Amino acid sequence: MSAAQRLRVLLAGDRQADRVVPPTGFTVWLTVFTAAAMAFLAVFALALSLATGRLADRWSEALARTATVRISAPEGQMQAQVAAVMEILRTTPGIATARVLPEAEQRALLEPWFGPDLPVAQLPVPQLIEVTEDGAGYDAAGLRLRLAGEAPGAVFDDHTRWRRPLVRAAGRLRALGMISLGLIALATAAMITLSAKAALAANARVIAVLRLVGARDVYIARAFVRRFAGRALQGAGAGTALGMVAIAFLPEADAAGGFLTGLGFAGADWALPLLIPPAAAFVAFWATRAAALRVLREIT
Amino acid sequence: MIELENVAHSYGGGELLSDVSLKLVPGSFHFLTGPSGAGKTTLLKLCYGELLPTSGRVGLFGRDLRGMSRDDIARTRQRIGVVHQDCAFLDHLPLDENVALPLTVSGRAGLSEEGNLRELLAWVGLTARANALPPELSGGERQRAALARAVIMAPDVILADEPTGNVDWEMSQRLLTLLVELNKMGKAVLIATHDLALIRAAKAQVAARVLRIKDRRLHLAGAEL
């Protein structure tokens, strides 16, 4: 029998084979509940991995393309230094655009901290110049040297100083999310194994009788495997659905909180949690099968 | 079909059976006697592969039991009908499904076997009890059902462990008649019993040989019966 055929037989079910093992009652619900809880957690671990992945990508890509020059100079020299810096930036290969931030934009940046009535013009606020690099990139160290020589009040900031640890943290969070998914799968396997072993022990006599009348090991194992894979599928289905609903109704993170892009799925990512129930069934299948065949080896 | 050569078995401790040789051929009819605990059930278990010999060789349908895989043993058991001393039913399934269990587990259950099952139940007089659960049956009904289950696969060999253990004389006569009929169809029959009256009754109907386990060894009991 091919793998596909075997799978079809397994899913189509054998009413008769299911009946040879008596119903187990209460423990059914423990297995279903465990699978549901684990699937619920898996949805969040998955959302965490995907969201931090997006965050890390955004920080490393979008922010890498921009830099800032900050000029702090006495009132009289500001204009001259800005002009000098703009000249340097214009002649530096690898820089696409350089733009002096107008006063209105600078005020908008400061507003969250100082309120709307701040007289920016009367304060010694440094002038900001937004720099966008082109595809090829530029020599940051060389640029710093030239700026230091010609405009002593200018500080070049390409954001790497604070971006790098953030990207690293996001990457680490993504790895933790993946590890959590792995642990959830292992814990599910462990719990299914325990409950399968309990069911096998409770049915030791049934198993012995089936062996005596000529049942092959796979036949006996299948009766248990089908049951546990089915329960895991049901439970994980319910848990995944609940988890996805919970994620869908998370409060939207607005622009101000844009730092945390919000835990959630974007676009096609919504399809990924749908893989959790079949994965749970797969884990249950192998865990139960291994437990059943181990028990069967003990009897002739 | 079943061949024991110089077989010994021990459950740890001393040997229960030593140097046992036995050959079951088509159409043979054997009784196995001996006091309780002498090893009758153990000898039967060796014959259908539930126990392995501690020494000697057990051959099942021409193959050495030791060299057989678990699936080989399962398939071999489909050719050996066994009436277990405790009947070994599944208590949650009704009688008819218990009798059909060997068909179910070998994947042969189906409409074509439905008729056979009804016929067989009628033959052992259990048609009216087909839907009863095993715990609801009397001892005699259980043993007739066990016999029905043992023969439903049309096996080549029938091993019966005290098949008349807790039935009255009339019922044990009926069971014996069933076994004799099967033997006349060419099946090898081995019955473990300590019911001497049953053996005498059988000898009137069939050329039965009587084996006795004594002092760990298997003897051919002769004329005294």
Coordinates of N, CA and C in Angstrom, one line a residue, chain A residues 79-283:
Chain A
Q79 N 23.8 78.8 9.2 CA 23.6 78.8 7.7 C 24.8 78.3 7.0
A80 N 26.0 78.8 7.4 CA 27.2 78.4 6.6 C 27.5 76.9 6.8
Q81 N 27.4 76.4 8.0 CA 27.6 75.0 8.2 C 26.6 74.1 7.5
V82 N 25.3 74.5 7.5 CA 24.4 73.7 6.7 C 24.8 73.7 5.3
A83 N 25.1 74.8 4.7 CA 25.5 74.9 3.3 C 26.7 74.0 3.1
A84 N 27.7 74.1 4.0 CA 28.9 73.2 3.8 C 28.6 71.7 3.8
V85 N 27.7 71.4 4.8 CA 27.3 69.9 4.9 C 26.6 69.5 3.6
M86 N 25.7 70.3 3.2 CA 24.9 70.0 2.0 C 25.9 69.8 0.8
E87 N 26.9 70.6 0.7 CA 27.8 70.5 -0.4 C 28.6 69.2 -0.3
I88 N 29.0 68.8 0.9 CA 29.7 67.6 1.1 C 28.8 66.4 0.7
L89 N 27.6 66.4 1.2 CA 26.7 65.3 0.9 C 26.4 65.2 -0.6
R90 N 26.3 66.4 -1.2 CA 26.0 66.4 -2.7 C 27.1 65.7 -3.5
T91 N 28.3 65.9 -3.0 CA 29.5 65.4 -3.7 C 29.9 64.0 -3.2
T92 N 29.2 63.5 -2.2 CA 29.6 62.1 -1.7 C 28.9 61.1 -2.6
P93 N 29.7 60.2 -3.2 CA 29.1 59.1 -4.0 C 28.3 58.2 -3.1
G94 N 27.1 57.7 -3.6 CA 26.3 56.8 -2.8 C 25.2 57.4 -2.1
I95 N 25.1 58.7 -2.1 CA 24.0 59.4 -1.4 C 23.0 59.9 -2.5
A96 N 21.7 59.4 -2.3 CA 20.7 59.8 -3.3 C 20.2 61.2 -3.1
T97 N 19.7 61.4 -1.9 CA 19.2 62.7 -1.6 C 19.6 63.2 -0.3
A98 N 19.7 64.5 -0.1 CA 19.9 65.1 1.2 C 18.9 66.2 1.3
R99 N 18.2 66.3 2.5 CA 17.1 67.3 2.6 C 17.2 68.0 3.9
V100 N 17.2 69.3 3.9 CA 17.2 70.0 5.2 C 15.8 70.0 5.7
L101 N 15.6 69.5 6.9 CA 14.3 69.5 7.5 C 13.7 70.9 7.7
P102 N 12.6 71.3 7.1 CA 12.1 72.6 7.4 C 11.6 72.7 8.9
E103 N 11.5 73.9 9.3 CA 11.1 74.2 10.7 C 9.9 73.5 11.1
A104 N 8.8 73.5 10.2 CA 7.6 72.8 10.6 C 7.7 71.4 10.9
E105 N 8.6 70.7 10.1 CA 8.8 69.2 10.4 C 9.5 69.0 11.7
Q106 N 10.5 69.9 11.9 CA 11.3 69.7 13.1 C 10.4 69.9 14.4
R107 N 9.4 70.9 14.2 CA 8.5 71.1 15.3 C 7.6 69.9 15.5
A108 N 7.2 69.3 14.4 CA 6.3 68.1 14.5 C 7.0 67.0 15.3
L109 N 8.3 66.9 15.0 CA 9.1 65.8 15.7 C 9.2 66.1 17.2
L110 N 9.3 67.4 17.5 CA 9.5 67.7 19.0 C 8.2 67.8 19.7
E111 N 7.1 67.9 19.0 CA 5.8 68.2 19.6 C 5.4 67.1 20.6
P112 N 5.6 65.8 20.4 CA 5.2 64.8 21.4 C 5.9 65.0 22.7
W113 N 7.1 65.7 22.7 CA 7.8 65.8 23.9 C 7.6 67.2 24.6
F114 N 7.5 68.2 23.8 CA 7.4 69.5 24.4 C 6.1 70.2 24.2
G115 N 5.1 69.7 23.6 CA 3.8 70.3 23.4 C 3.8 71.2 22.2
P116 N 2.6 71.6 21.7 CA 2.5 72.3 20.5 C 2.9 73.8 20.5
D117 N 3.1 74.4 21.7 CA 3.4 75.8 21.7 C 4.8 76.2 21.8
L118 N 5.7 75.2 21.5 CA 7.1 75.4 21.7 C 7.6 76.4 20.6
P119 N 8.2 77.5 21.0 CA 8.8 78.4 20.0 C 10.1 77.9 19.5
V120 N 10.1 77.0 18.6 CA 11.3 76.3 18.2 C 12.4 77.3 17.7
A121 N 11.9 78.3 17.0 CA 12.8 79.3 16.4 C 13.7 80.0 17.4
Q122 N 13.1 80.2 18.6 CA 13.9 80.9 19.7 C 14.8 80.0 20.5
L123 N 14.8 78.7 20.2 CA 15.6 77.7 20.9 C 16.8 77.3 20.1
P124 N 17.9 77.0 20.8 CA 19.1 76.5 20.0 C 18.9 75.0 19.6
V125 N 17.9 74.8 18.8 CA 17.6 73.5 18.4 C 18.5 73.1 17.2
P126 N 19.2 72.0 17.2 CA 20.0 71.6 16.1 C 19.2 71.5 14.8
Q127 N 19.9 71.7 13.7 CA 19.3 71.5 12.4 C 19.5 70.1 12.0
L128 N 18.4 69.5 11.5 CA 18.5 68.1 11.0 C 18.5 68.1 9.5
I129 N 19.4 67.1 8.9 CA 19.4 66.9 7.5 C 19.1 65.4 7.3
E130 N 18.1 65.1 6.5 CA 17.7 63.7 6.2 C 18.5 63.2 5.0
V131 N 19.2 62.1 5.2 CA 20.0 61.6 4.1 C 19.5 60.3 3.6
T132 N 19.3 60.1 2.4 CA 18.8 58.8 1.8 C 19.9 58.3 0.9
E133 N 20.3 57.0 1.2 CA 21.4 56.5 0.4 C 20.8 55.9 -0.9
D134 N 21.6 55.7 -1.9 CA 21.1 55.0 -3.1 C 21.6 53.5 -2.9
G135 N 21.3 52.7 -4.0 CA 21.5 51.3 -3.9 C 22.9 50.9 -3.5
A136 N 23.9 51.7 -4.0 CA 25.3 51.2 -3.8 C 25.8 51.5 -2.4
G137 N 25.3 52.4 -1.7 CA 25.8 52.7 -0.4 C 26.9 53.7 -0.4
Y138 N 27.3 54.2 0.8 CA 28.4 55.1 0.8 C 29.4 54.8 1.9
D139 N 30.5 55.5 1.9 CA 31.6 55.2 2.9 C 31.3 56.0 4.1
A140 N 30.7 55.4 5.2 CA 30.3 56.2 6.3 C 31.5 56.8 7.1
A141 N 32.6 56.0 7.2 CA 33.8 56.5 7.9 C 34.4 57.7 7.2
G142 N 34.5 57.6 5.9 CA 35.1 58.7 5.1 C 34.2 60.0 5.2
L143 N 32.9 59.8 5.2 CA 32.0 60.9 5.3 C 32.1 61.6 6.6
R144 N 32.3 60.8 7.7 CA 32.4 61.4 9.0 C 33.7 62.3 9.1
L145 N 34.8 61.8 8.5 CA 36.0 62.5 8.5 C 35.9 63.9 7.8
R146 N 35.2 63.8 6.6 CA 35.1 65.1 5.9 C 34.2 66.0 6.6
L147 N 33.1 65.5 7.2 CA 32.2 66.4 8.0 C 33.0 67.1 9.1
A148 N 33.8 66.2 9.8 CA 34.5 66.7 11.0 C 35.5 67.9 10.6
G149 N 36.1 67.7 9.3 CA 37.0 68.7 8.9 C 36.3 70.0 8.5
E150 N 35.2 69.9 7.8 CA 34.6 71.2 7.2 C 33.5 71.7 8.0
A151 N 32.8 70.9 8.8 CA 31.6 71.4 9.6 C 31.7 70.8 11.0
P152 N 32.5 71.5 11.8 CA 32.7 70.9 13.2 C 31.5 70.7 14.0
G153 N 30.4 71.4 13.7 CA 29.2 71.2 14.5 C 28.3 70.1 14.0
A154 N 28.7 69.4 12.9 CA 27.8 68.3 12.3 C 28.2 67.0 12.9
V155 N 27.1 66.2 13.2 CA 27.2 64.9 13.7 C 26.5 63.9 12.8
F156 N 27.2 63.0 12.2 CA 26.5 62.1 11.3 C 26.0 60.9 12.0
D157 N 24.8 60.5 11.9 CA 24.2 59.4 12.6 C 23.5 58.5 11.6
D158 N 24.1 57.3 11.3 CA 23.4 56.4 10.4 C 22.5 55.3 11.1
H159 N 22.2 55.6 12.3 CA 21.2 54.8 13.1 C 21.7 53.4 13.5
T160 N 22.9 53.0 13.0 CA 23.3 51.6 13.3 C 23.4 51.3 14.8
R161 N 23.8 52.4 15.5 CA 24.1 52.3 16.9 C 22.9 51.7 17.6
W162 N 21.7 52.3 17.4 CA 20.5 51.7 18.1 C 19.8 50.7 17.2
R163 N 20.0 50.7 15.9 CA 19.3 49.8 15.1 C 19.7 48.3 15.3
R164 N 21.1 48.2 15.4 CA 21.6 46.9 15.5 C 21.1 46.0 16.7
P165 N 21.2 46.6 17.9 CA 20.6 45.8 19.0 C 19.1 45.5 18.8
L166 N 18.4 46.4 18.2 CA 17.0 46.2 18.0 C 16.8 45.0 17.1
V167 N 17.5 45.0 16.0 CA 17.4 44.0 15.0 C 17.8 42.6 15.7
R168 N 18.9 42.7 16.5 CA 19.3 41.5 17.1 C 18.2 41.0 18.1
A169 N 17.6 41.9 18.8 CA 16.6 41.5 19.8 C 15.4 40.9 19.0
A170 N 15.0 41.5 17.9 CA 13.9 41.0 17.1 C 14.2 39.6 16.6
G171 N 15.5 39.5 16.2 CA 15.9 38.1 15.7 C 15.8 37.1 16.8
R172 N 16.3 37.5 18.0 CA 16.3 36.6 19.1 C 14.8 36.2 19.5
L173 N 13.9 37.2 19.4 CA 12.5 37.0 19.7 C 11.9 36.0 18.7
R174 N 12.3 36.1 17.5 CA 11.8 35.2 16.5 C 12.3 33.8 16.8
A175 N 13.6 33.7 17.1 CA 14.1 32.4 17.5 C 13.4 31.8 18.7
L176 N 13.1 32.6 19.7 CA 12.4 32.1 20.8 C 11.0 31.6 20.4
G177 N 10.4 32.3 19.5 CA 9.1 31.9 19.1 C 9.1 30.5 18.4
M178 N 10.2 30.3 17.6 CA 10.4 29.0 16.9 C 10.6 27.9 17.9
I179 N 11.5 28.3 18.9 CA 11.8 27.3 19.9 C 10.5 26.9 20.7
S180 N 9.7 27.9 21.0 CA 8.4 27.7 21.7 C 7.6 26.7 20.9
L181 N 7.5 26.9 19.5 CA 6.7 26.0 18.7 C 7.2 24.6 18.8
G182 N 8.6 24.5 18.8 CA 9.2 23.1 18.9 C 8.8 22.5 20.2
L183 N 8.9 23.3 21.3 CA 8.6 22.8 22.6 C 7.2 22.4 22.7
I184 N 6.3 23.2 22.1 CA 4.9 22.9 22.2 C 4.6 21.5 21.5
A185 N 5.3 21.3 20.3 CA 5.1 20.1 19.6 C 5.6 18.9 20.5
L186 N 6.8 19.1 21.1 CA 7.3 18.0 22.0 C 6.4 17.7 23.2
A187 N 5.9 18.8 23.8 CA 5.1 18.6 25.0 C 3.8 17.9 24.5
T188 N 3.3 18.3 23.4 CA 2.1 17.6 22.9 C 2.4 16.1 22.7
A189 N 3.5 15.8 22.1 CA 3.9 14.4 21.9 C 3.9 13.7 23.2
A190 N 4.6 14.3 24.2 CA 4.7 13.7 25.5 C 3.4 13.4 26.1
M191 N 2.5 14.4 26.1 CA 1.2 14.2 26.7 C 0.3 13.2 26.0
I192 N 0.4 13.2 24.7 CA -0.4 12.2 23.9 C 0.2 10.8 24.2
T193 N 1.5 10.7 24.3 CA 2.1 9.4 24.7 C 1.6 8.9 26.0
L194 N 1.6 9.8 27.0 CA 1.1 9.4 28.3 C -0.3 9.0 28.3
S195 N -1.2 9.7 27.6 CA -2.6 9.3 27.6 C -2.8 8.1 26.7
A196 N -2.0 7.9 25.7 CA -2.1 6.7 24.9 C -1.6 5.5 25.7
K197 N -0.6 5.7 26.5 CA -0.1 4.6 27.3 C -1.2 4.2 28.4
A198 N -1.9 5.2 28.9 CA -2.9 4.9 29.8 C -4.0 4.1 29.2
A199 N -4.4 4.6 27.9 CA -5.4 3.8 27.2 C -5.0 2.4 26.9
L200 N -3.7 2.3 26.5 CA -3.2 0.9 26.2 C -3.2 0.0 27.4
A201 N -2.8 0.6 28.5 CA -2.8 -0.2 29.8 C -4.2 -0.6 30.2
A202 N -5.2 0.3 30.0 CA -6.5 0.0 30.4 C -7.1 -1.0 29.5
N203 N -6.6 -1.2 28.3 CA -7.1 -2.1 27.3 C -6.2 -3.3 27.1
A204 N -5.3 -3.6 28.1 CA -4.3 -4.7 27.9 C -5.0 -6.0 27.5
R205 N -6.2 -6.2 28.2 CA -6.9 -7.5 27.9 C -7.4 -7.5 26.5
V206 N -8.0 -6.4 26.0 CA -8.5 -6.3 24.7 C -7.4 -6.6 23.7
I207 N -6.2 -6.0 23.9 CA -5.1 -6.2 23.0 C -4.6 -7.6 23.0
A208 N -4.6 -8.3 24.2 CA -4.2 -9.7 24.2 C -5.1 -10.5 23.5
V209 N -6.4 -10.3 23.6 CA -7.4 -11.1 22.9 C -7.3 -10.9 21.4
L210 N -7.1 -9.6 21.0 CA -6.9 -9.4 19.5 C -5.7 -10.1 19.0
R211 N -4.7 -10.1 19.7 CA -3.4 -10.8 19.3 C -3.8 -12.3 19.2
L212 N -4.5 -12.9 20.1 CA -4.8 -14.3 20.1 C -5.6 -14.7 18.9
V213 N -6.5 -13.9 18.5 CA -7.3 -14.3 17.3 C -6.7 -13.9 16.0
G214 N -5.4 -13.5 16.1 CA -4.7 -13.4 14.8 C -4.6 -12.0 14.3
A215 N -4.8 -10.9 15.1 CA -4.6 -9.6 14.6 C -3.1 -9.2 14.5
R216 N -2.8 -8.5 13.5 CA -1.4 -8.1 13.3 C -1.2 -6.8 14.2
D217 N 0.0 -6.5 14.5 CA 0.3 -5.4 15.4 C -0.2 -4.1 14.8
V218 N -0.1 -3.9 13.5 CA -0.5 -2.6 12.9 C -2.0 -2.4 13.0
Y219 N -2.8 -3.6 12.9 CA -4.2 -3.5 13.1 C -4.6 -3.0 14.5
I220 N -3.9 -3.6 15.5 CA -4.2 -3.2 16.8 C -3.8 -1.7 17.1
A221 N -2.6 -1.4 16.6 CA -2.0 0.0 16.8 C -3.0 1.0 16.1
R222 N -3.5 0.6 15.0 CA -4.3 1.5 14.2 C -5.5 2.0 14.9
A223 N -6.1 1.0 15.7 CA -7.3 1.3 16.4 C -7.1 2.4 17.4
F224 N -5.9 2.4 18.0 CA -5.6 3.5 19.0 C -5.1 4.7 18.3
V225 N -4.3 4.5 17.3 CA -3.7 5.7 16.6 C -4.8 6.6 16.0
R226 N -5.8 5.9 15.3 CA -6.9 6.7 14.7 C -7.6 7.5 15.8
R227 N -7.8 6.9 16.9 CA -8.6 7.6 17.9 C -7.8 8.8 18.4
F228 N -6.5 8.6 18.7 CA -5.8 9.7 19.3 C -5.5 10.8 18.2
A229 N -5.2 10.4 17.0 CA -5.0 11.4 16.0 C -6.3 12.2 15.8
G230 N -7.4 11.5 15.8 CA -8.7 12.2 15.6 C -8.9 13.2 16.7
R231 N -8.7 12.8 17.9 CA -8.9 13.7 19.1 C -8.0 14.9 19.0
A232 N -6.7 14.7 18.7 CA -5.7 15.7 18.6 C -6.2 16.7 17.5
L233 N -6.7 16.2 16.4 CA -7.1 17.0 15.3 C -8.3 17.9 15.7
Q234 N -9.2 17.3 16.4 CA -10.4 18.1 16.9 C -10.0 19.1 17.8
G235 N -9.2 18.7 18.8 CA -8.8 19.7 19.9 C -8.0 20.8 19.3
A236 N -7.0 20.4 18.5 CA -6.1 21.5 17.9 C -6.9 22.4 17.0
G237 N -7.9 21.8 16.3 CA -8.8 22.7 15.5 C -9.5 23.7 16.3
A238 N -10.1 23.3 17.4 CA -10.8 24.2 18.2 C -9.8 25.3 18.8
G239 N -8.7 24.8 19.3 CA -7.7 25.7 19.9 C -7.1 26.7 18.9
T240 N -6.9 26.2 17.7 CA -6.4 27.1 16.7 C -7.4 28.2 16.3
A241 N -8.7 27.8 16.2 CA -9.7 28.7 15.9 C -9.8 29.8 17.0
L242 N -9.8 29.4 18.2 CA -9.9 30.3 19.3 C -8.7 31.3 19.3
G243 N -7.5 30.7 19.1 CA -6.3 31.5 19.0 C -6.3 32.6 17.9
M244 N -6.8 32.1 16.7 CA -6.9 33.1 15.6 C -7.9 34.2 15.9
V245 N -9.0 33.8 16.5 CA -10.0 34.8 16.8 C -9.4 35.8 17.8
A246 N -8.7 35.3 18.8 CA -8.1 36.2 19.8 C -7.1 37.2 19.1
I247 N -6.3 36.6 18.2 CA -5.4 37.5 17.5 C -6.1 38.5 16.6
A248 N -7.1 38.1 16.0 CA -7.8 39.0 15.1 C -8.4 40.2 15.8
F249 N -8.8 39.9 17.1 CA -9.4 41.0 17.9 C -8.5 41.7 18.8
L250 N -7.2 41.5 18.6 CA -6.2 42.3 19.4 C -6.3 43.7 19.0
P251 N -6.2 44.7 20.0 CA -6.3 46.1 19.6 C -5.2 46.4 18.6
E252 N -5.6 47.2 17.6 CA -4.7 47.6 16.5 C -3.6 48.5 17.1
A253 N -2.4 48.3 16.7 CA -1.3 49.2 17.2 C -1.3 50.3 16.2
D254 N -1.5 51.6 16.7 CA -1.5 52.7 15.8 C -0.1 53.3 15.5
A255 N -0.1 54.4 14.7 CA 1.2 54.9 14.3 C 2.1 55.3 15.4
A256 N 1.5 55.8 16.5 CA 2.3 56.3 17.6 C 3.0 55.1 18.3
G257 N 2.3 53.9 18.3 CA 2.9 52.7 19.0 C 3.6 51.9 17.9
G258 N 3.9 52.4 16.8 CA 4.4 51.7 15.6 C 5.6 50.9 15.9
F259 N 6.3 51.3 17.0 CA 7.5 50.6 17.4 C 7.2 49.1 17.6
L260 N 6.1 48.7 18.3 CA 5.7 47.3 18.3 C 4.7 47.2 17.2
T261 N 5.0 46.4 16.2 CA 4.2 46.4 15.0 C 2.9 45.7 15.3
G262 N 2.7 45.2 16.5 CA 1.5 44.5 16.8 C 1.7 43.1 16.6
L263 N 1.2 42.3 17.5 CA 1.3 40.8 17.4 C 0.2 40.4 16.5
G264 N 0.5 39.7 15.4 CA -0.6 39.3 14.6 C -0.1 38.7 13.3
F265 N -1.1 38.4 12.4 CA -0.7 37.9 11.1 C -1.0 38.9 10.0
A266 N -0.2 38.9 9.0 CA -0.5 39.8 7.9 C -0.7 39.1 6.6
G267 N -1.8 39.4 6.0 CA -2.0 38.8 4.6 C -2.0 37.3 4.6
A268 N -1.1 36.7 3.8 CA -1.1 35.3 3.6 C -0.7 34.5 4.9
D269 N -0.1 35.2 5.8 CA 0.4 34.6 7.1 C -0.8 34.0 7.8
W270 N -2.0 34.5 7.5 CA -3.2 33.9 8.2 C -3.4 32.4 7.8
A271 N -2.8 32.0 6.7 CA -3.0 30.6 6.4 C -2.1 29.7 7.2
L272 N -1.0 30.3 7.8 CA 0.0 29.4 8.5 C -0.6 28.7 9.7
P273 N -1.4 29.4 10.6 CA -1.9 28.7 11.8 C -2.8 27.6 11.4
L274 N -3.4 27.6 10.1 CA -4.2 26.5 9.7 C -3.5 25.2 9.6
L275 N -2.1 25.3 9.6 CA -1.3 24.0 9.6 C -1.2 23.4 11.0
I276 N -1.6 24.1 12.0 CA -1.4 23.6 13.4 C -2.2 22.3 13.6
P277 N -3.5 22.3 13.3 CA -4.3 21.1 13.6 C -3.7 19.9 12.9
P278 N -3.4 19.9 11.5 CA -2.8 18.7 10.9 C -1.5 18.3 11.6
A279 N -0.7 19.4 12.0 CA 0.6 19.1 12.6 C 0.3 18.3 13.9
A280 N -0.7 18.8 14.7 CA -1.0 18.1 16.0 C -1.4 16.7 15.7
A281 N -2.2 16.5 14.7 CA -2.7 15.1 14.4 C -1.5 14.3 14.0
F282 N -0.6 14.8 13.2 CA 0.6 14.1 12.8 C 1.5 13.7 14.0
V283 N 1.6 14.7 14.9 CA 2.4 14.4 16.2 C 1.7 13.3 17.0

